mmCIF file of C-alpha atoms and ligand atoms in Angstrom:
data_model
loop_
_atom_site.group_PDB
_atom_site.id
_atom_site.type_symbol
_atom_site.label_atom_id
_atom_site.label_comp_id
_atom_site.label_asym_id
_atom_site.label_seq_id
_atom_site.Cartn_x
_atom_site.Cartn_y
_atom_site.Cartn_z
ATOM 1 C CA MET F 12 16.274 6.255 -14.452
ATOM 2 C CA LYS F 13 15.405 7.984 -11.340
ATOM 3 C CA GLN F 14 11.612 7.006 -9.438
ATOM 4 C CA CYS F 15 10.221 8.809 -6.912
ATOM 5 C CA GLU F 16 10.293 6.796 -3.570
ATOM 6 C CA SER F 17 6.819 7.334 -2.544
ATOM 7 C CA CYS F 18 4.870 6.259 -5.392
ATOM 8 C CA GLY F 19 7.655 5.028 -8.639
ATOM 9 C CA MET F 20 7.279 7.361 -11.181
ATOM 10 C CA PRO F 21 9.524 8.294 -13.899
ATOM 11 C CA LEU F 22 11.410 11.616 -12.429
ATOM 12 C CA ASP F 23 12.365 13.977 -14.863
ATOM 13 C CA GLU F 24 12.363 18.174 -13.908
ATOM 14 C CA LYS F 25 9.059 18.494 -14.653
ATOM 15 C CA THR F 26 7.696 15.435 -12.464
ATOM 16 C CA THR F 27 10.403 16.104 -9.898
ATOM 17 C CA SER F 28 8.952 18.162 -6.061
ATOM 18 C CA VAL F 29 10.708 21.433 -5.767
ATOM 19 C CA PHE F 30 10.644 20.225 -2.225
ATOM 20 C CA ASP F 31 12.273 17.213 -2.459
ATOM 21 C CA ASP F 32 14.322 15.485 -5.136
ATOM 22 C CA ARG F 33 13.269 11.683 -3.889
ATOM 23 C CA TYR F 34 9.187 12.451 -4.398
ATOM 24 C CA CYS F 35 7.565 14.083 -7.604
ATOM 25 C CA ILE F 36 4.774 16.504 -7.383
ATOM 26 C CA HIS F 37 1.839 14.146 -7.235
ATOM 27 C CA CYS F 38 3.117 12.996 -3.370
ATOM 28 C CA GLN F 39 4.351 15.972 -2.313
ATOM 29 C CA ASP F 40 2.446 19.277 -2.709
ATOM 30 C CA GLN F 41 4.281 21.925 -4.811
ATOM 31 C CA GLN F 42 2.778 25.059 -2.071
ATOM 32 C CA SER F 43 2.854 23.689 1.260
ATOM 33 C CA GLY F 44 5.389 20.295 1.377
ATOM 34 C CA GLU F 45 2.868 18.214 2.848
ATOM 35 C CA LEU F 46 3.579 14.482 1.621
ATOM 36 C CA ALA F 47 0.942 12.457 0.837
ATOM 37 C CA SER F 48 -0.482 9.825 3.015
ATOM 38 C CA LYS F 49 0.367 5.848 1.965
ATOM 39 C CA GLU F 50 -3.760 5.767 0.824
ATOM 40 C CA GLN F 51 -3.516 8.468 -1.441
ATOM 41 C CA VAL F 52 -0.535 7.609 -3.037
ATOM 42 C CA ARG F 53 -2.314 3.852 -3.515
ATOM 43 C CA GLU F 54 -5.422 5.077 -4.619
ATOM 44 C CA GLY F 55 -3.096 7.899 -7.004
ATOM 45 C CA SER F 56 -1.541 4.341 -8.228
ATOM 46 C CA ILE F 57 -4.179 2.533 -9.049
ATOM 47 C CA ASN F 58 -6.217 5.193 -10.557
ATOM 48 C CA ALA F 59 -3.138 5.900 -13.049
ATOM 49 C CA ALA F 60 -2.851 1.948 -13.624
ATOM 50 C CA MET F 61 -7.092 1.881 -14.596
ATOM 51 C CA LYS F 62 -6.006 5.175 -17.141
ATOM 52 C CA PHE F 63 -2.832 4.555 -18.848
ATOM 53 C CA MET F 64 -2.221 0.794 -18.522
ATOM 54 C CA GLY F 65 -6.195 -0.592 -19.305
ATOM 55 C CA LYS F 66 -6.304 -2.106 -15.641
ATOM 56 C CA THR F 67 -9.596 -3.659 -13.406
ATOM 57 C CA ARG F 68 -9.243 -1.965 -10.586
ATOM 58 C CA GLU F 69 -9.286 -5.389 -9.344
ATOM 59 C CA GLU F 70 -5.643 -5.544 -11.075
ATOM 60 C CA ALA F 71 -4.624 -1.810 -10.644
ATOM 61 C CA GLU F 72 -4.940 -2.619 -6.625
ATOM 62 C CA LYS F 73 -3.308 -6.050 -6.761
ATOM 63 C CA MET F 74 -0.484 -3.918 -8.474
ATOM 64 C CA ALA F 75 -0.446 -0.741 -5.972
ATOM 65 C CA ASP F 76 -0.073 -3.504 -3.395
ATOM 66 C CA VAL F 77 2.796 -5.356 -5.419
ATOM 67 C CA MET F 78 4.252 -2.477 -6.287
ATOM 68 C CA MET F 79 4.363 -0.222 -3.042
ATOM 69 C CA PRO F 80 5.885 -2.170 -0.363
ATOM 70 C CA LYS F 81 9.011 -2.272 -2.374
ATOM 71 C CA LEU F 82 9.881 1.539 -3.396
ATOM 72 C CA PRO F 83 12.295 3.227 -0.318
ATOM 73 C CA ARG F 84 9.064 5.295 1.518
ATOM 74 C CA TRP F 85 7.531 1.641 1.975
ATOM 75 C CA ARG F 86 9.619 -0.450 2.995
ATOM 76 C CA GLU F 87 9.572 -1.903 6.359
HETATM 77 ZN ZN1 LIG E 122 5.464 10.014 -6.783
#
């Protein structure tokens, strides 16, 4: 499945940005087309891991810091 190149979430017809199909609706503002900052994306991933995967803040931060550098938008 296609993944958002900014946060890694799976993309389907509901979550794909209308401006750029590489990104999801959480990473790109669907009114202005503005992309979320790295810090905003990191925070979103941390919150999702805590909420949906039951991780502690510390575990969720570690996961985000391992996962994000692998995504095309943040790859160096
Ligand atoms: Zn995203």
